[in-house]
């Protein structure tokens, strides 16, 4: 059975939802300690998740698009979560080889980065993303998205915003999990699932001799879908 406990996700997500509606944006020390331990396990990037999913066969990446999200949040914790989610969306658009979608998402990434005060070093990244998308340089685009995520984290770390660094990682992980579980759910094949699970074992744990059922995959997708709704919902940011 797929379980998110491997990354301590249940406690971590609860901490995140509490942080979204709280001021100040910094996580309490005990919650931050839990998040740090989870981050030390090395949360997989969206690119790593999607690469593992692509191995068994062709994936309908455009079928995993979501509608536009607000880019005018006031709560820094919520901004960080949504920034991570948008970077994951960028990876989806790259996998779909959709240049316009990449450019749209890149623009939103810059807007949220500005709200966190880390936009100065990212402006050139935004221009590069547009240029690479225009020229259909998909491998380079994926590298640029990874570099963008790392630059965001580096900038926040330099300002002692480690809690926000963790939230960016978590936002990308949640959105990535939503995409992966959604893709598996709509193209379910037990044999295929068995082949791809070793590639995403950093994300889930399950019995080695049994592939997850369609219902278990659906539950993961529904759970992360609800979390994404909470992350995107401006009404919770006070």
Coordinates of C-alpha atoms in Angstrom, one line a residue:
X1 CA 0.0 0.0 0.0
X2 CA 1.3 3.4 -0.9
X3 CA 2.1 5.4 2.3
X4 CA 3.4 8.9 2.6
X5 CA 5.0 8.2 5.9
X6 CA 8.4 7.6 4.4
X7 CA 9.0 11.4 4.2
X8 CA 7.0 12.1 7.4
X9 CA 4.5 13.7 5.1
X10 CA 1.4 13.5 7.4
X11 CA 3.0 15.6 10.1
X12 CA 4.8 17.8 7.7
X13 CA 1.6 18.6 5.7
X14 CA -0.3 19.3 8.9
X15 CA 2.5 21.8 9.8
X16 CA 2.3 23.4 6.4
X17 CA -1.5 23.9 6.6
X18 CA -1.1 25.4 10.0
X19 CA 1.7 27.7 8.7
X20 CA -0.5 29.0 5.8
X21 CA -3.0 30.7 8.1
X22 CA -0.5 31.8 10.7
X23 CA 1.5 35.0 11.2
X24 CA 4.4 35.3 11.3
X25 CA 5.1 33.1 8.4
X26 CA 8.0 31.2 10.1
X27 CA 7.3 27.7 11.3
X28 CA 7.5 27.0 15.1
X29 CA 10.8 25.4 16.1
X30 CA 9.3 22.0 16.8
X31 CA 7.6 21.9 13.4
X32 CA 10.6 23.2 11.6
X33 CA 12.8 20.5 13.2
X34 CA 10.4 17.8 11.8
X35 CA 10.5 19.5 8.4
X36 CA 14.3 19.6 8.4
X37 CA 14.5 15.9 9.2
X38 CA 12.2 15.2 6.3
X39 CA 14.2 17.4 4.0
X40 CA 17.4 15.5 4.9
X41 CA 15.9 12.3 3.4
X42 CA 16.1 14.2 0.1
X43 CA 12.7 14.9 -1.2
X44 CA 12.7 14.1 -4.9
X45 CA 12.4 17.0 -7.3
X46 CA 9.4 17.1 -9.7
X47 CA 11.8 16.4 -12.5
X48 CA 13.0 13.2 -10.8
X49 CA 9.4 12.1 -10.2
X50 CA 8.4 12.7 -13.8
X51 CA 11.5 11.0 -15.2
X52 CA 10.6 7.9 -13.3
X53 CA 7.1 8.0 -14.5
X54 CA 8.1 8.3 -18.1
X55 CA 10.2 5.2 -18.2
X56 CA 7.5 2.5 -18.6
X57 CA 5.8 4.4 -21.6
X58 CA 4.2 7.5 -23.0
X59 CA 2.4 9.8 -20.5
X60 CA -0.3 12.3 -21.4
X61 CA 1.4 15.3 -19.6
X62 CA -1.0 17.9 -21.0
X63 CA -3.8 16.0 -19.3
X64 CA -2.2 16.9 -16.0
X65 CA -2.4 20.7 -16.5
X66 CA -4.3 22.7 -13.9
X67 CA -5.9 26.1 -14.2
X68 CA -4.1 29.3 -13.4
X69 CA -3.5 30.1 -9.7
X70 CA -3.4 33.5 -8.0
X71 CA 0.0 35.2 -7.8
X72 CA -1.0 37.8 -5.3
X73 CA -0.7 36.0 -2.0
X74 CA 0.3 38.0 1.1
X75 CA 1.4 35.1 3.3
X76 CA 5.0 34.2 2.7
X77 CA 4.5 30.5 3.6
X78 CA 1.7 30.2 1.1
X79 CA 3.8 32.0 -1.5
X80 CA 6.7 29.5 -1.0
X81 CA 4.4 26.5 -1.3
X82 CA 2.8 27.8 -4.5
X83 CA 6.1 28.7 -5.9
X84 CA 7.2 25.1 -5.5
X85 CA 4.0 24.0 -7.1
X86 CA 4.5 26.3 -10.1
X87 CA 8.0 25.0 -10.6
X88 CA 6.5 21.5 -10.8
X89 CA 4.0 22.8 -13.3
X90 CA 6.9 24.0 -15.3
X91 CA 8.3 20.5 -15.4
X92 CA 4.9 19.2 -16.6
X93 CA 4.9 21.7 -19.4
X94 CA 8.4 20.8 -20.4
X95 CA 7.5 17.1 -20.5
X96 CA 4.5 18.0 -22.6
X97 CA 6.8 20.0 -24.9
X98 CA 4.4 23.0 -24.7
X99 CA 6.4 26.2 -25.2
X100 CA 3.5 28.6 -24.5
X101 CA 2.6 26.8 -21.3
X102 CA 6.3 27.0 -20.2
X103 CA 6.4 30.7 -20.9
X104 CA 3.1 31.3 -19.0
X105 CA 4.3 29.4 -16.0
X106 CA 7.7 31.0 -16.1
X107 CA 6.1 34.4 -15.9
X108 CA 4.1 33.3 -12.8
X109 CA 7.2 31.9 -11.2
X110 CA 8.9 35.2 -11.5
X111 CA 5.9 37.0 -10.0
X112 CA 5.9 34.8 -6.9
X113 CA 9.6 35.0 -6.6
X114 CA 9.4 38.8 -6.5
X115 CA 6.9 38.5 -3.7
X116 CA 9.5 36.6 -1.7
X117 CA 12.2 39.2 -2.5
X118 CA 14.4 36.8 -4.5
X119 CA 13.6 38.1 -8.0
X120 CA 16.8 40.0 -8.9
X121 CA 18.8 36.9 -9.7
X122 CA 15.8 35.2 -11.3
X123 CA 15.0 37.8 -14.0
X124 CA 17.6 36.4 -16.3
X125 CA 16.3 32.9 -15.6
X126 CA 12.9 34.1 -16.7
X127 CA 14.3 35.4 -20.0
X128 CA 16.3 32.2 -20.5
X129 CA 13.2 30.1 -19.9
X130 CA 11.3 32.1 -22.6
X131 CA 14.2 31.8 -25.0
X132 CA 14.7 28.1 -24.5
X133 CA 10.9 27.5 -24.9
X134 CA 10.8 29.5 -28.2
X135 CA 13.6 27.2 -29.5
X136 CA 12.1 24.0 -28.1
X137 CA 15.3 23.2 -26.1
X138 CA 13.5 20.9 -23.8
X139 CA 16.5 19.3 -22.0
X140 CA 18.0 22.7 -21.4
X141 CA 14.7 23.9 -20.1
X142 CA 14.5 21.2 -17.6
X143 CA 18.0 22.1 -16.4
X144 CA 17.0 25.7 -16.2
X145 CA 13.9 24.9 -14.1
X146 CA 16.1 22.9 -11.7
X147 CA 18.6 25.8 -11.6
X148 CA 15.7 28.2 -10.9
X149 CA 14.5 26.2 -8.0
X150 CA 18.0 25.9 -6.6
X151 CA 18.5 29.7 -7.0
X152 CA 15.3 30.4 -5.1
X153 CA 16.4 28.2 -2.3
X154 CA 19.9 29.6 -2.2
X155 CA 18.6 33.2 -2.1
X156 CA 16.2 32.4 0.8
X157 CA 18.9 30.5 2.7
X158 CA 21.2 33.6 2.4
X159 CA 18.4 35.5 4.2
X160 CA 18.1 32.7 6.9
X161 CA 14.7 31.7 5.5
X162 CA 15.3 27.9 5.8
X163 CA 11.6 27.3 6.6
X164 CA 10.6 28.8 3.3
X165 CA 13.2 26.8 1.5
X166 CA 11.6 23.6 2.9
X167 CA 8.1 24.9 1.9
X168 CA 9.3 25.4 -1.7
X169 CA 10.5 21.8 -1.8
X170 CA 7.3 20.6 -0.2
X171 CA 5.1 22.5 -2.6
X172 CA 6.9 21.0 -5.6
X173 CA 6.7 17.5 -4.0
X174 CA 3.0 17.8 -3.3
X175 CA 2.2 19.0 -6.8
X176 CA 4.5 16.4 -8.3
X177 CA 2.8 13.7 -6.3
X178 CA -0.6 14.9 -7.6
X179 CA 0.6 14.8 -11.2
X180 CA 2.2 11.3 -10.9
X181 CA -0.7 9.7 -9.1
X182 CA -3.2 11.3 -11.5
X183 CA -1.2 10.0 -14.5
X184 CA -1.0 6.5 -13.0
X185 CA -4.7 6.6 -12.1
X186 CA -5.8 7.4 -15.7
X187 CA -3.5 4.9 -17.3
X188 CA -3.6 2.2 -14.7
X189 CA -1.8 -1.1 -15.4
X190 CA -0.5 -3.2 -12.5
X191 CA 2.5 -4.4 -14.4
X192 CA 3.5 -0.9 -15.5
X193 CA 3.1 0.4 -12.0
X194 CA 5.3 -2.4 -10.7
X195 CA 8.1 -1.4 -13.1
X196 CA 8.0 2.3 -12.3
X197 CA 7.7 2.2 -8.5
X198 CA 11.4 1.6 -7.8
X199 CA 12.1 4.9 -9.5
X200 CA 9.9 6.8 -7.1
X201 CA 10.6 4.9 -3.9
X202 CA 11.9 8.1 -2.3
X203 CA 8.3 9.3 -2.4
X204 CA 6.4 6.3 -1.2
X205 CA 6.8 3.0 0.6
X206 CA 4.8 -0.2 0.0
X207 CA 5.2 -3.9 0.1
X208 CA 8.0 -5.0 -2.3
X209 CA 6.0 -7.9 -3.6
X210 CA 2.7 -6.1 -4.3
X211 CA 1.9 -3.3 -6.7
X212 CA -0.5 -0.6 -5.3
X213 CA -4.1 -1.0 -6.4
X214 CA -6.0 1.5 -8.5
X215 CA -8.0 2.5 -5.4
X216 CA -4.7 3.2 -3.4
X217 CA -3.4 5.3 -6.3
X218 CA -6.7 7.2 -6.3
X219 CA -6.5 7.9 -2.6
X220 CA -3.0 9.4 -3.0
X221 CA -4.2 11.6 -5.8
X222 CA -7.2 12.7 -3.9
X223 CA -5.2 13.4 -0.7
X224 CA -2.6 15.6 -2.5
X225 CA -5.4 17.2 -4.6
X226 CA -7.0 18.4 -1.4
X227 CA -3.7 19.8 -0.1
X228 CA -3.1 21.6 -3.4
X229 CA -6.5 23.2 -3.1
X230 CA -5.6 24.4 0.4
X231 CA -2.3 25.8 -0.9
X232 CA -3.9 27.6 -3.8
X233 CA -6.9 29.0 -1.8
X234 CA -6.3 32.7 -1.2
X235 CA -9.1 32.8 1.4
X236 CA -6.9 31.0 4.0
X237 CA -4.2 33.6 3.8
X238 CA -4.9 36.3 6.4

